[in-house]
Amino acid sequence: GQNIDQPTEMTATEGAIVQINCTYQTSGFNGLFWYQQHAGEAPTFLSYNVLDGLEEKGRFSSFLSRSKGYSYLLLKELQMKDSASYLCAVDNAGNMLTFGGGTRLMVKP
Amino acid sequence: EAQVTQNPRYLITVTGKKLTVTCSQNMNHEYMSWYRQDPGLGLRQIYYSMNVEVTDKGDVPEGYKVSRKEKRNFPLILESPSPNQTSLYFCASGPIDSNQPQHFGDGTRLSIL
């Protein structure tokens, strides 16, 4: 079966750093995606990891450990506009994604 | 502009009245998929298609049908909608290559009374 776990909610302060964790147990693994979704809007792509290690993209970084079934998304210099849900998704095979329940991040002034 | 277009964006209808949600993409993507999103449950895949005339069930296919007669279109059909199909629906498309992200439409909010 497929199981992807993320915290339901997190709160952080503007300007701070926050780490959103994702653990997974899936029957196949072709990579892990992180998406951002503002309330009522479509998910938008943030990052992709297939090899162990850290991928950095501006204020956002994503880390993967395949042996531990673990990933995290790191958001630096938080801004109010970063308040959104963050979705972890595993590519099981051929772009077939299984999503976690999403982490709702609230950024406070 | 590269996009995935869903219609309608909002629909309120009644139990049993057949409805179709259209999805069209202009990126020549092989892969298309339908998801529903419910509070506390995240995005769950309904059906997907790897190419024209190739469709397969996702995690929650009951009560839905799809077709893929053309590469750009992937309509979602509810033959006899029921209240438990009230949800936010997303269509997505992407290349077959695993390392490429899916692109999502803006969503369709369905309410079945």
mmCIF file of N, CA, C and O in Angstrom, chain A:
data_model
loop_
_atom_site.group_PDB
_atom_site.id
_atom_site.type_symbol
_atom_site.label_atom_id
_atom_site.label_comp_id
_atom_site.label_asym_id
_atom_site.label_seq_id
_atom_site.Cartn_x
_atom_site.Cartn_y
_atom_site.Cartn_z
ATOM 1 N N GLY A 1 0.819 -1.194 0.000
ATOM 2 C CA GLY A 1 0.000 0.000 0.000
ATOM 3 C C GLY A 1 0.855 1.245 0.000
ATOM 4 O O GLY A 1 2.069 1.190 0.126
ATOM 5 N N GLN A 2 0.187 2.362 -0.160
ATOM 6 C CA GLN A 2 0.883 3.642 -0.208
ATOM 7 C C GLN A 2 0.556 4.415 1.062
ATOM 8 O O GLN A 2 -0.594 4.496 1.476
ATOM 9 N N ASN A 3 1.559 4.998 1.669
ATOM 10 C CA ASN A 3 1.343 5.794 2.863
ATOM 11 C C ASN A 3 2.301 6.965 2.861
ATOM 12 O O ASN A 3 3.524 6.760 2.797
ATOM 13 N N ILE A 4 1.744 8.166 2.896
ATOM 14 C CA ILE A 4 2.574 9.376 2.918
ATOM 15 C C ILE A 4 2.078 10.249 4.056
ATOM 16 O O ILE A 4 0.896 10.591 4.097
ATOM 17 N N ASP A 5 2.968 10.602 4.982
ATOM 18 C CA ASP A 5 2.591 11.352 6.170
ATOM 19 C C ASP A 5 3.269 12.705 6.224
ATOM 20 O O ASP A 5 4.483 12.806 6.008
ATOM 21 N N GLN A 6 2.482 13.712 6.519
ATOM 22 C CA GLN A 6 2.981 15.067 6.740
ATOM 23 C C GLN A 6 2.212 15.632 7.931
ATOM 24 O O GLN A 6 1.067 15.239 8.169
ATOM 25 N N PRO A 7 2.813 16.609 8.642
ATOM 26 C CA PRO A 7 2.033 17.273 9.697
ATOM 27 C C PRO A 7 0.860 18.022 9.067
ATOM 28 O O PRO A 7 0.947 18.513 7.945
ATOM 29 N N THR A 8 -0.219 18.114 9.810
ATOM 30 C CA THR A 8 -1.419 18.750 9.274
ATOM 31 C C THR A 8 -1.273 20.261 9.203
ATOM 32 O O THR A 8 -1.667 20.875 8.213
ATOM 33 N N GLU A 9 -0.720 20.827 10.264
ATOM 34 C CA GLU A 9 -0.600 22.285 10.332
ATOM 35 C C GLU A 9 0.711 22.687 10.976
ATOM 36 O O GLU A 9 1.232 21.981 11.837
ATOM 37 N N MET A 10 1.222 23.845 10.552
ATOM 38 C CA MET A 10 2.395 24.434 11.182
ATOM 39 C C MET A 10 2.218 25.944 11.189
ATOM 40 O O MET A 10 1.555 26.499 10.295
ATOM 41 N N THR A 11 2.829 26.575 12.173
ATOM 42 C CA THR A 11 2.802 28.029 12.257
ATOM 43 C C THR A 11 4.230 28.529 12.403
ATOM 44 O O THR A 11 5.035 27.914 13.102
ATOM 45 N N ALA A 12 4.556 29.605 11.716
ATOM 46 C CA ALA A 12 5.893 30.178 11.803
ATOM 47 C C ALA A 12 5.782 31.692 11.677
ATOM 48 O O ALA A 12 4.739 32.234 11.287
ATOM 49 N N THR A 13 6.883 32.358 11.999
ATOM 50 C CA THR A 13 6.903 33.814 12.004
ATOM 51 C C THR A 13 7.583 34.354 10.749
ATOM 52 O O THR A 13 8.550 33.755 10.244
ATOM 53 N N GLU A 14 7.077 35.447 10.261
ATOM 54 C CA GLU A 14 7.665 36.114 9.100
ATOM 55 C C GLU A 14 9.165 36.316 9.310
ATOM 56 O O GLU A 14 9.603 36.726 10.399
ATOM 57 N N GLY A 15 9.955 35.973 8.288
ATOM 58 C CA GLY A 15 11.402 36.119 8.370
ATOM 59 C C GLY A 15 12.125 34.899 8.903
ATOM 60 O O GLY A 15 13.348 34.786 8.772
ATOM 61 N N ALA A 16 11.405 33.975 9.486
ATOM 62 C CA ALA A 16 12.014 32.788 10.086
ATOM 63 C C ALA A 16 12.229 31.696 9.034
ATOM 64 O O ALA A 16 11.981 31.888 7.839
ATOM 65 N N ILE A 17 12.715 30.544 9.524
ATOM 66 C CA ILE A 17 12.916 29.353 8.692
ATOM 67 C C ILE A 17 11.964 28.266 9.191
ATOM 68 O O ILE A 17 11.781 28.099 10.404
ATOM 69 N N VAL A 18 11.353 27.522 8.286
ATOM 70 C CA VAL A 18 10.482 26.428 8.689
ATOM 71 C C VAL A 18 10.807 25.186 7.866
ATOM 72 O O VAL A 18 11.161 25.287 6.686
ATOM 73 N N GLN A 19 10.722 24.035 8.508
ATOM 74 C CA GLN A 19 10.979 22.758 7.840
ATOM 75 C C GLN A 19 9.721 21.912 7.895
ATOM 76 O O GLN A 19 9.193 21.653 8.980
ATOM 77 N N ILE A 20 9.252 21.468 6.744
ATOM 78 C CA ILE A 20 8.054 20.632 6.658
ATOM 79 C C ILE A 20 8.504 19.234 6.274
ATOM 80 O O ILE A 20 9.102 19.037 5.220
ATOM 81 N N ASN A 21 8.202 18.272 7.137
ATOM 82 C CA ASN A 21 8.660 16.903 6.917
ATOM 83 C C ASN A 21 7.626 16.055 6.198
ATOM 84 O O ASN A 21 6.422 16.292 6.304
ATOM 85 N N CYS A 22 8.132 15.046 5.511
ATOM 86 C CA CYS A 22 7.278 14.092 4.801
ATOM 87 C C CYS A 22 7.931 12.713 4.881
ATOM 88 O O CYS A 22 9.112 12.578 4.533
ATOM 89 N N THR A 23 7.201 11.736 5.386
ATOM 90 C CA THR A 23 7.697 10.364 5.371
ATOM 91 C C THR A 23 6.788 9.537 4.479
ATOM 92 O O THR A 23 5.583 9.791 4.402
ATOM 93 N N TYR A 24 7.388 8.557 3.820
ATOM 94 C CA TYR A 24 6.589 7.791 2.859
ATOM 95 C C TYR A 24 6.947 6.315 2.890
ATOM 96 O O TYR A 24 8.075 5.935 3.190
ATOM 97 N N GLN A 25 5.940 5.524 2.584
ATOM 98 C CA GLN A 25 6.111 4.091 2.341
ATOM 99 C C GLN A 25 5.276 3.789 1.114
ATOM 100 O O GLN A 25 4.040 3.846 1.169
ATOM 101 N N THR A 26 5.923 3.520 0.000
ATOM 102 C CA THR A 26 5.204 3.287 -1.252
ATOM 103 C C THR A 26 5.750 2.052 -1.948
ATOM 104 O O THR A 26 6.891 1.665 -1.729
ATOM 105 N N SER A 27 4.930 1.491 -2.821
ATOM 106 C CA SER A 27 5.333 0.271 -3.514
ATOM 107 C C SER A 27 6.371 0.540 -4.588
ATOM 108 O O SER A 27 7.123 -0.340 -4.968
ATOM 109 N N GLY A 28 6.416 1.751 -5.107
ATOM 110 C CA GLY A 28 7.408 2.120 -6.100
ATOM 111 C C GLY A 28 7.897 3.525 -5.807
ATOM 112 O O GLY A 28 7.247 4.290 -5.093
ATOM 113 N N PHE A 29 9.046 3.860 -6.359
ATOM 114 C CA PHE A 29 9.576 5.211 -6.133
ATOM 115 C C PHE A 29 10.368 5.650 -7.349
ATOM 116 O O PHE A 29 11.416 5.085 -7.673
ATOM 117 N N ASN A 30 9.841 6.702 -8.001
ATOM 118 C CA ASN A 30 10.550 7.318 -9.121
ATOM 119 C C ASN A 30 10.870 8.770 -8.841
ATOM 120 O O ASN A 30 11.252 9.514 -9.737
ATOM 121 N N GLY A 31 10.685 9.204 -7.604
ATOM 122 C CA GLY A 31 10.990 10.583 -7.266
ATOM 123 C C GLY A 31 9.925 11.166 -6.362
ATOM 124 O O GLY A 31 8.853 10.575 -6.167
ATOM 125 N N LEU A 32 10.220 12.312 -5.781
ATOM 126 C CA LEU A 32 9.312 12.965 -4.848
ATOM 127 C C LEU A 32 9.174 14.428 -5.222
ATOM 128 O O LEU A 32 10.172 15.116 -5.468
ATOM 129 N N PHE A 33 7.926 14.876 -5.269
ATOM 130 C CA PHE A 33 7.619 16.253 -5.628
ATOM 131 C C PHE A 33 7.084 16.998 -4.404
ATOM 132 O O PHE A 33 6.415 16.419 -3.543
ATOM 133 N N TRP A 34 7.344 18.290 -4.372
ATOM 134 C CA TRP A 34 6.675 19.204 -3.457
ATOM 135 C C TRP A 34 5.905 20.224 -4.289
ATOM 136 O O TRP A 34 6.433 20.785 -5.257
ATOM 137 N N TYR A 35 4.639 20.427 -3.863
ATOM 138 C CA TYR A 35 3.785 21.417 -4.505
ATOM 139 C C TYR A 35 3.316 22.408 -3.435
ATOM 140 O O TYR A 35 3.142 22.065 -2.270
ATOM 141 N N GLN A 36 3.049 23.632 -3.886
ATOM 142 C CA GLN A 36 2.442 24.648 -3.038
ATOM 143 C C GLN A 36 1.007 24.861 -3.521
ATOM 144 O O GLN A 36 0.757 24.898 -4.723
ATOM 145 N N GLN A 37 0.087 25.008 -2.576
ATOM 146 C CA GLN A 37 -1.305 25.247 -2.953
ATOM 147 C C GLN A 37 -1.911 26.311 -2.051
ATOM 148 O O GLN A 37 -2.098 26.082 -0.850
ATOM 149 N N HIS A 38 -2.219 27.465 -2.624
ATOM 150 C CA HIS A 38 -2.956 28.481 -1.886
ATOM 151 C C HIS A 38 -4.430 28.084 -1.882
ATOM 152 O O HIS A 38 -4.922 27.400 -2.789
ATOM 153 N N ALA A 39 -5.125 28.518 -0.841
ATOM 154 C CA ALA A 39 -6.520 28.117 -0.624
ATOM 155 C C ALA A 39 -7.366 28.369 -1.862
ATOM 156 O O ALA A 39 -7.383 29.478 -2.402
ATOM 157 N N GLY A 40 -8.061 27.317 -2.321
ATOM 158 C CA GLY A 40 -8.965 27.445 -3.450
ATOM 159 C C GLY A 40 -8.289 27.513 -4.811
ATOM 160 O O GLY A 40 -8.968 27.713 -5.825
ATOM 161 N N GLU A 41 -6.961 27.335 -4.830
ATOM 162 C CA GLU A 41 -6.238 27.438 -6.101
ATOM 163 C C GLU A 41 -5.612 26.103 -6.478
ATOM 164 O O GLU A 41 -5.634 25.144 -5.712
ATOM 165 N N ALA A 42 -5.043 26.055 -7.677
ATOM 166 C CA ALA A 42 -4.390 24.836 -8.144
ATOM 167 C C ALA A 42 -3.036 24.656 -7.468
ATOM 168 O O ALA A 42 -2.349 25.626 -7.163
ATOM 169 N N PRO A 43 -2.621 23.413 -7.247
ATOM 170 C CA PRO A 43 -1.247 23.167 -6.784
ATOM 171 C C PRO A 43 -0.249 23.636 -7.834
ATOM 172 O O PRO A 43 -0.485 23.464 -9.040
ATOM 173 N N THR A 44 0.857 24.207 -7.378
ATOM 174 C CA THR A 44 1.928 24.616 -8.298
ATOM 175 C C THR A 44 3.231 23.952 -7.869
ATOM 176 O O THR A 44 3.516 23.820 -6.681
ATOM 177 N N PHE A 45 4.022 23.570 -8.825
ATOM 178 C CA PHE A 45 5.248 22.806 -8.612
ATOM 179 C C PHE A 45 6.296 23.641 -7.893
ATOM 180 O O PHE A 45 6.543 24.804 -8.239
ATOM 181 N N LEU A 46 6.929 23.041 -6.875
ATOM 182 C CA LEU A 46 8.026 23.699 -6.171
ATOM 183 C C LEU A 46 9.363 22.998 -6.433
ATOM 184 O O LEU A 46 10.353 23.652 -6.768
ATOM 185 N N SER A 47 9.401 21.671 -6.227
ATOM 186 C CA SER A 47 10.697 20.996 -6.320
ATOM 187 C C SER A 47 10.508 19.509 -6.598
ATOM 188 O O SER A 47 9.424 18.956 -6.402
ATOM 189 N N TYR A 48 11.610 18.909 -7.046
ATOM 190 C CA TYR A 48 11.633 17.474 -7.350
ATOM 191 C C TYR A 48 12.952 16.893 -6.878
ATOM 192 O O TYR A 48 14.018 17.478 -7.120
ATOM 193 N N ASN A 49 12.876 15.749 -6.175
ATOM 194 C CA ASN A 49 14.074 15.021 -5.748
ATOM 195 C C ASN A 49 13.949 13.570 -6.176
ATOM 196 O O ASN A 49 12.893 12.954 -5.972
ATOM 197 N N VAL A 50 15.020 13.042 -6.747
ATOM 198 C CA VAL A 50 15.048 11.601 -7.030
ATOM 199 C C VAL A 50 16.293 10.966 -6.412
ATOM 200 O O VAL A 50 16.274 9.789 -6.068
ATOM 201 N N LEU A 51 17.350 11.749 -6.258
ATOM 202 C CA LEU A 51 18.567 11.263 -5.615
ATOM 203 C C LEU A 51 18.650 11.820 -4.201
ATOM 204 O O LEU A 51 18.103 12.884 -3.903
ATOM 205 N N ASP A 52 19.348 11.110 -3.330
ATOM 206 C CA ASP A 52 19.546 11.585 -1.965
ATOM 207 C C ASP A 52 20.269 12.917 -1.968
ATOM 208 O O ASP A 52 21.177 13.143 -2.771
ATOM 209 N N GLY A 53 19.862 13.785 -1.066
ATOM 210 C CA GLY A 53 20.569 15.042 -0.921
ATOM 211 C C GLY A 53 19.635 16.225 -0.992
ATOM 212 O O GLY A 53 18.416 16.096 -0.964
ATOM 213 N N LEU A 54 20.252 17.377 -1.065
ATOM 214 C CA LEU A 54 19.543 18.653 -0.987
ATOM 215 C C LEU A 54 19.490 19.323 -2.353
ATOM 216 O O LEU A 54 20.493 19.415 -3.042
ATOM 217 N N GLU A 55 18.294 19.793 -2.728
ATOM 218 C CA GLU A 55 18.118 20.601 -3.929
ATOM 219 C C GLU A 55 17.704 21.989 -3.482
ATOM 220 O O GLU A 55 16.734 22.143 -2.753
ATOM 221 N N GLU A 56 18.445 23.002 -3.926
ATOM 222 C CA GLU A 56 18.146 24.370 -3.487
ATOM 223 C C GLU A 56 17.628 25.201 -4.641
ATOM 224 O O GLU A 56 18.173 25.161 -5.751
ATOM 225 N N LYS A 57 16.576 25.963 -4.328
ATOM 226 C CA LYS A 57 15.967 26.840 -5.341
ATOM 227 C C LYS A 57 15.571 28.122 -4.658
ATOM 228 O O LYS A 57 14.450 28.267 -4.172
ATOM 229 N N GLY A 58 16.483 29.072 -4.596
ATOM 230 C CA GLY A 58 16.165 30.341 -3.960
ATOM 231 C C GLY A 58 15.874 30.160 -2.487
ATOM 232 O O GLY A 58 16.646 29.548 -1.750
ATOM 233 N N ARG A 59 14.711 30.634 -2.019
ATOM 234 C CA ARG A 59 14.362 30.526 -0.600
ATOM 235 C C ARG A 59 13.910 29.121 -0.212
ATOM 236 O O ARG A 59 13.789 28.807 0.955
ATOM 237 N N PHE A 60 13.634 28.292 -1.221
ATOM 238 C CA PHE A 60 13.115 26.947 -0.959
ATOM 239 C C PHE A 60 14.187 25.903 -1.238
ATOM 240 O O PHE A 60 14.892 25.977 -2.240
ATOM 241 N N SER A 61 14.272 24.903 -0.339
ATOM 242 C CA SER A 61 15.167 23.763 -0.541
ATOM 243 C C SER A 61 14.386 22.505 -0.211
ATOM 244 O O SER A 61 13.488 22.523 0.636
ATOM 245 N N SER A 62 14.756 21.405 -0.860
ATOM 246 C CA SER A 62 14.113 20.132 -0.542
ATOM 247 C C SER A 62 15.180 19.067 -0.410
ATOM 248 O O SER A 62 16.148 19.039 -1.168
ATOM 249 N N PHE A 63 14.974 18.201 0.572
ATOM 250 C CA PHE A 63 15.940 17.153 0.896
ATOM 251 C C PHE A 63 15.265 15.798 0.769
ATOM 252 O O PHE A 63 14.073 15.650 1.058
ATOM 253 N N LEU A 64 16.046 14.804 0.351
ATOM 254 C CA LEU A 64 15.519 13.443 0.235
ATOM 255 C C LEU A 64 16.509 12.442 0.801
ATOM 256 O O LEU A 64 17.715 12.537 0.535
ATOM 257 N N SER A 65 15.981 11.473 1.567
ATOM 258 C CA SER A 65 16.735 10.292 1.956
ATOM 259 C C SER A 65 15.902 9.083 1.554
ATOM 260 O O SER A 65 14.888 8.771 2.195
ATOM 261 N N ARG A 66 16.304 8.390 0.509
ATOM 262 C CA ARG A 66 15.525 7.250 0.010
ATOM 263 C C ARG A 66 15.586 6.082 0.988
ATOM 264 O O ARG A 66 14.597 5.372 1.183
ATOM 265 N N SER A 67 16.728 5.895 1.624
ATOM 266 C CA SER A 67 16.857 4.759 2.545
ATOM 267 C C SER A 67 15.947 4.925 3.758
ATOM 268 O O SER A 67 15.466 3.939 4.324
ATOM 269 N N LYS A 68 15.677 6.171 4.131
ATOM 270 C CA LYS A 68 14.824 6.429 5.300
ATOM 271 C C LYS A 68 13.379 6.731 4.913
ATOM 272 O O LYS A 68 12.526 6.881 5.789
ATOM 273 N N GLY A 69 13.096 6.821 3.624
ATOM 274 C CA GLY A 69 11.738 7.165 3.197
ATOM 275 C C GLY A 69 11.321 8.521 3.744
ATOM 276 O O GLY A 69 10.218 8.681 4.283
ATOM 277 N N TYR A 70 12.191 9.507 3.576
ATOM 278 C CA TYR A 70 12.014 10.785 4.267
ATOM 279 C C TYR A 70 12.420 11.928 3.356
ATOM 280 O O TYR A 70 13.416 11.863 2.630
ATOM 281 N N SER A 71 11.622 12.986 3.425
ATOM 282 C CA SER A 71 11.938 14.213 2.703
ATOM 283 C C SER A 71 11.533 15.395 3.575
ATOM 284 O O SER A 71 10.691 15.264 4.467
ATOM 285 N N TYR A 72 12.163 16.522 3.331
ATOM 286 C CA TYR A 72 11.661 17.752 3.944
ATOM 287 C C TYR A 72 11.767 18.905 2.972
ATOM 288 O O TYR A 72 12.594 18.919 2.057
ATOM 289 N N LEU A 73 10.897 19.866 3.170
ATOM 290 C CA LEU A 73 10.913 21.131 2.434
ATOM 291 C C LEU A 73 11.313 22.218 3.421
ATOM 292 O O LEU A 73 10.730 22.326 4.498
ATOM 293 N N LEU A 74 12.325 22.993 3.063
ATOM 294 C CA LEU A 74 12.832 24.048 3.929
ATOM 295 C C LEU A 74 12.507 25.399 3.293
ATOM 296 O O LEU A 74 12.861 25.642 2.132
ATOM 297 N N LEU A 75 11.835 26.235 4.028
ATOM 298 C CA LEU A 75 11.488 27.562 3.538
ATOM 299 C C LEU A 75 12.234 28.586 4.390
ATOM 300 O O LEU A 75 12.065 28.642 5.607
ATOM 301 N N LYS A 76 13.035 29.417 3.745
ATOM 302 C CA LYS A 76 13.819 30.421 4.468
ATOM 303 C C LYS A 76 13.203 31.810 4.267
ATOM 304 O O LYS A 76 12.442 32.034 3.321
ATOM 305 N N GLU A 77 13.574 32.717 5.185
ATOM 306 C CA GLU A 77 13.124 34.122 5.060
ATOM 307 C C GLU A 77 11.631 34.171 4.749
ATOM 308 O O GLU A 77 11.196 34.768 3.760
ATOM 309 N N LEU A 78 10.854 33.550 5.607
ATOM 310 C CA LEU A 78 9.427 33.415 5.358
ATOM 311 C C LEU A 78 8.751 34.754 5.103
ATOM 312 O O LEU A 78 9.028 35.759 5.760
ATOM 313 N N GLN A 79 7.834 34.720 4.147
ATOM 314 C CA GLN A 79 7.032 35.894 3.820
ATOM 315 C C GLN A 79 5.565 35.532 4.043
ATOM 316 O O GLN A 79 5.183 34.355 4.026
ATOM 317 N N MET A 80 4.753 36.564 4.217
ATOM 318 C CA MET A 80 3.324 36.322 4.464
ATOM 319 C C MET A 80 2.708 35.532 3.313
ATOM 320 O O MET A 80 1.834 34.677 3.523
ATOM 321 N N LYS A 81 3.171 35.769 2.101
ATOM 322 C CA LYS A 81 2.601 35.084 0.934
ATOM 323 C C LYS A 81 2.926 33.586 0.915
ATOM 324 O O LYS A 81 2.369 32.838 0.104
ATOM 325 N N ASP A 82 3.828 33.151 1.812
ATOM 326 C CA ASP A 82 4.142 31.720 1.897
ATOM 327 C C ASP A 82 3.067 30.949 2.654
ATOM 328 O O ASP A 82 3.114 29.709 2.720
ATOM 329 N N SER A 83 2.112 31.649 3.256
ATOM 330 C CA SER A 83 0.987 30.974 3.910
ATOM 331 C C SER A 83 0.197 30.206 2.858
ATOM 332 O O SER A 83 -0.389 30.803 1.942
ATOM 333 N N ALA A 84 0.213 28.885 2.971
ATOM 334 C CA ALA A 84 -0.382 28.022 1.958
ATOM 335 C C ALA A 84 -0.296 26.591 2.469
ATOM 336 O O ALA A 84 0.269 26.331 3.538
ATOM 337 N N SER A 85 -0.841 25.675 1.696
ATOM 338 C CA SER A 85 -0.635 24.256 1.983
ATOM 339 C C SER A 85 0.516 23.747 1.135
ATOM 340 O O SER A 85 0.689 24.178 -0.023
ATOM 341 N N TYR A 86 1.303 22.844 1.704
ATOM 342 C CA TYR A 86 2.453 22.261 1.007
ATOM 343 C C TYR A 86 2.215 20.757 0.902
ATOM 344 O O TYR A 86 2.021 20.070 1.907
ATOM 345 N N LEU A 87 2.230 20.287 -0.325
ATOM 346 C CA LEU A 87 1.866 18.898 -0.624
ATOM 347 C C LEU A 87 3.093 18.105 -1.023
ATOM 348 O O LEU A 87 3.836 18.514 -1.920
ATOM 349 N N CYS A 88 3.279 16.991 -0.351
ATOM 350 C CA CYS A 88 4.341 16.054 -0.686
ATOM 351 C C CYS A 88 3.713 14.971 -1.560
ATOM 352 O O CYS A 88 2.618 14.482 -1.242
ATOM 353 N N ALA A 89 4.357 14.595 -2.658
ATOM 354 C CA ALA A 89 3.793 13.591 -3.555
ATOM 355 C C ALA A 89 4.894 12.678 -4.062
ATOM 356 O O ALA A 89 5.945 13.152 -4.517
ATOM 357 N N VAL A 90 4.644 11.378 -4.004
ATOM 358 C CA VAL A 90 5.605 10.390 -4.500
ATOM 359 C C VAL A 90 5.180 9.923 -5.882
ATOM 360 O O VAL A 90 4.005 9.595 -6.107
ATOM 361 N N ASP A 91 6.125 9.921 -6.791
ATOM 362 C CA ASP A 91 5.910 9.364 -8.125
ATOM 363 C C ASP A 91 6.148 7.863 -8.032
ATOM 364 O O ASP A 91 7.282 7.424 -7.880
ATOM 365 N N ASN A 92 5.068 7.089 -8.136
ATOM 366 C CA ASN A 92 5.196 5.643 -8.008
ATOM 367 C C ASN A 92 5.780 5.024 -9.269
ATOM 368 O O ASN A 92 6.601 4.134 -9.213
ATOM 369 N N ALA A 93 5.326 5.482 -10.416
ATOM 370 C CA ALA A 93 5.816 4.966 -11.692
ATOM 371 C C ALA A 93 5.171 5.759 -12.813
ATOM 372 O O ALA A 93 3.961 5.937 -12.807
ATOM 373 N N GLY A 94 5.981 6.231 -13.745
ATOM 374 C CA GLY A 94 5.432 6.910 -14.915
ATOM 375 C C GLY A 94 4.548 8.092 -14.604
ATOM 376 O O GLY A 94 3.500 8.260 -15.205
ATOM 377 N N ASN A 95 4.968 8.912 -13.666
ATOM 378 C CA ASN A 95 4.248 10.146 -13.341
ATOM 379 C C ASN A 95 2.924 9.897 -12.633
ATOM 380 O O ASN A 95 2.071 10.779 -12.602
ATOM 381 N N MET A 96 2.700 8.733 -12.031
ATOM 382 C CA MET A 96 1.504 8.489 -11.231
ATOM 383 C C MET A 96 1.809 8.894 -9.800
ATOM 384 O O MET A 96 2.625 8.261 -9.137
ATOM 385 N N LEU A 97 1.182 9.975 -9.374
ATOM 386 C CA LEU A 97 1.503 10.560 -8.080
ATOM 387 C C LEU A 97 0.555 10.101 -6.983
ATOM 388 O O LEU A 97 -0.652 10.025 -7.189
ATOM 389 N N THR A 98 1.134 9.819 -5.806
ATOM 390 C CA THR A 98 0.350 9.626 -4.596
ATOM 391 C C THR A 98 0.684 10.781 -3.674
ATOM 392 O O THR A 98 1.855 11.016 -3.360
ATOM 393 N N PHE A 99 -0.344 11.505 -3.239
ATOM 394 C CA PHE A 99 -0.150 12.697 -2.434
ATOM 395 C C PHE A 99 -0.334 12.413 -0.945
ATOM 396 O O PHE A 99 -1.179 11.604 -0.550
ATOM 397 N N GLY A 100 0.418 13.136 -0.135
ATOM 398 C CA GLY A 100 0.134 13.192 1.285
ATOM 399 C C GLY A 100 -1.038 14.139 1.516
ATOM 400 O O GLY A 100 -1.535 14.782 0.581
ATOM 401 N N GLY A 101 -1.475 14.227 2.755
ATOM 402 C CA GLY A 101 -2.634 15.046 3.073
ATOM 403 C C GLY A 101 -2.380 16.546 3.028
ATOM 404 O O GLY A 101 -3.318 17.335 3.072
ATOM 405 N N GLY A 102 -1.089 16.928 2.934
ATOM 406 C CA GLY A 102 -0.765 18.353 2.874
ATOM 407 C C GLY A 102 -0.533 18.948 4.248
ATOM 408 O O GLY A 102 -1.117 18.507 5.245
ATOM 409 N N THR A 103 0.348 19.937 4.292
ATOM 410 C CA THR A 103 0.644 20.672 5.525
ATOM 411 C C THR A 103 0.229 22.114 5.323
ATOM 412 O O THR A 103 0.736 22.789 4.424
ATOM 413 N N ARG A 104 -0.680 22.570 6.173
ATOM 414 C CA ARG A 104 -1.123 23.959 6.087
ATOM 415 C C ARG A 104 -0.192 24.824 6.915
ATOM 416 O O ARG A 104 -0.112 24.655 8.142
ATOM 417 N N LEU A 105 0.520 25.728 6.244
ATOM 418 C CA LEU A 105 1.469 26.615 6.913
ATOM 419 C C LEU A 105 0.862 27.996 7.076
ATOM 420 O O LEU A 105 0.383 28.584 6.105
ATOM 421 N N MET A 106 0.875 28.481 8.306
ATOM 422 C CA MET A 106 0.411 29.844 8.582
ATOM 423 C C MET A 106 1.614 30.675 9.002
ATOM 424 O O MET A 106 2.309 30.329 9.958
ATOM 425 N N VAL A 107 1.847 31.749 8.284
ATOM 426 C CA VAL A 107 2.946 32.662 8.595
ATOM 427 C C VAL A 107 2.360 33.884 9.303
ATOM 428 O O VAL A 107 1.465 34.546 8.762
ATOM 429 N N LYS A 108 2.895 34.151 10.501
ATOM 430 C CA LYS A 108 2.394 35.280 11.287
ATOM 431 C C LYS A 108 3.391 36.413 11.277
ATOM 432 O O LYS A 108 4.602 36.171 11.215
ATOM 433 N N PRO A 109 2.883 37.657 11.392
ATOM 434 C CA PRO A 109 3.793 38.814 11.379
ATOM 435 C C PRO A 109 4.718 38.812 12.592
ATOM 436 O O PRO A 109 4.376 38.276 13.651
#
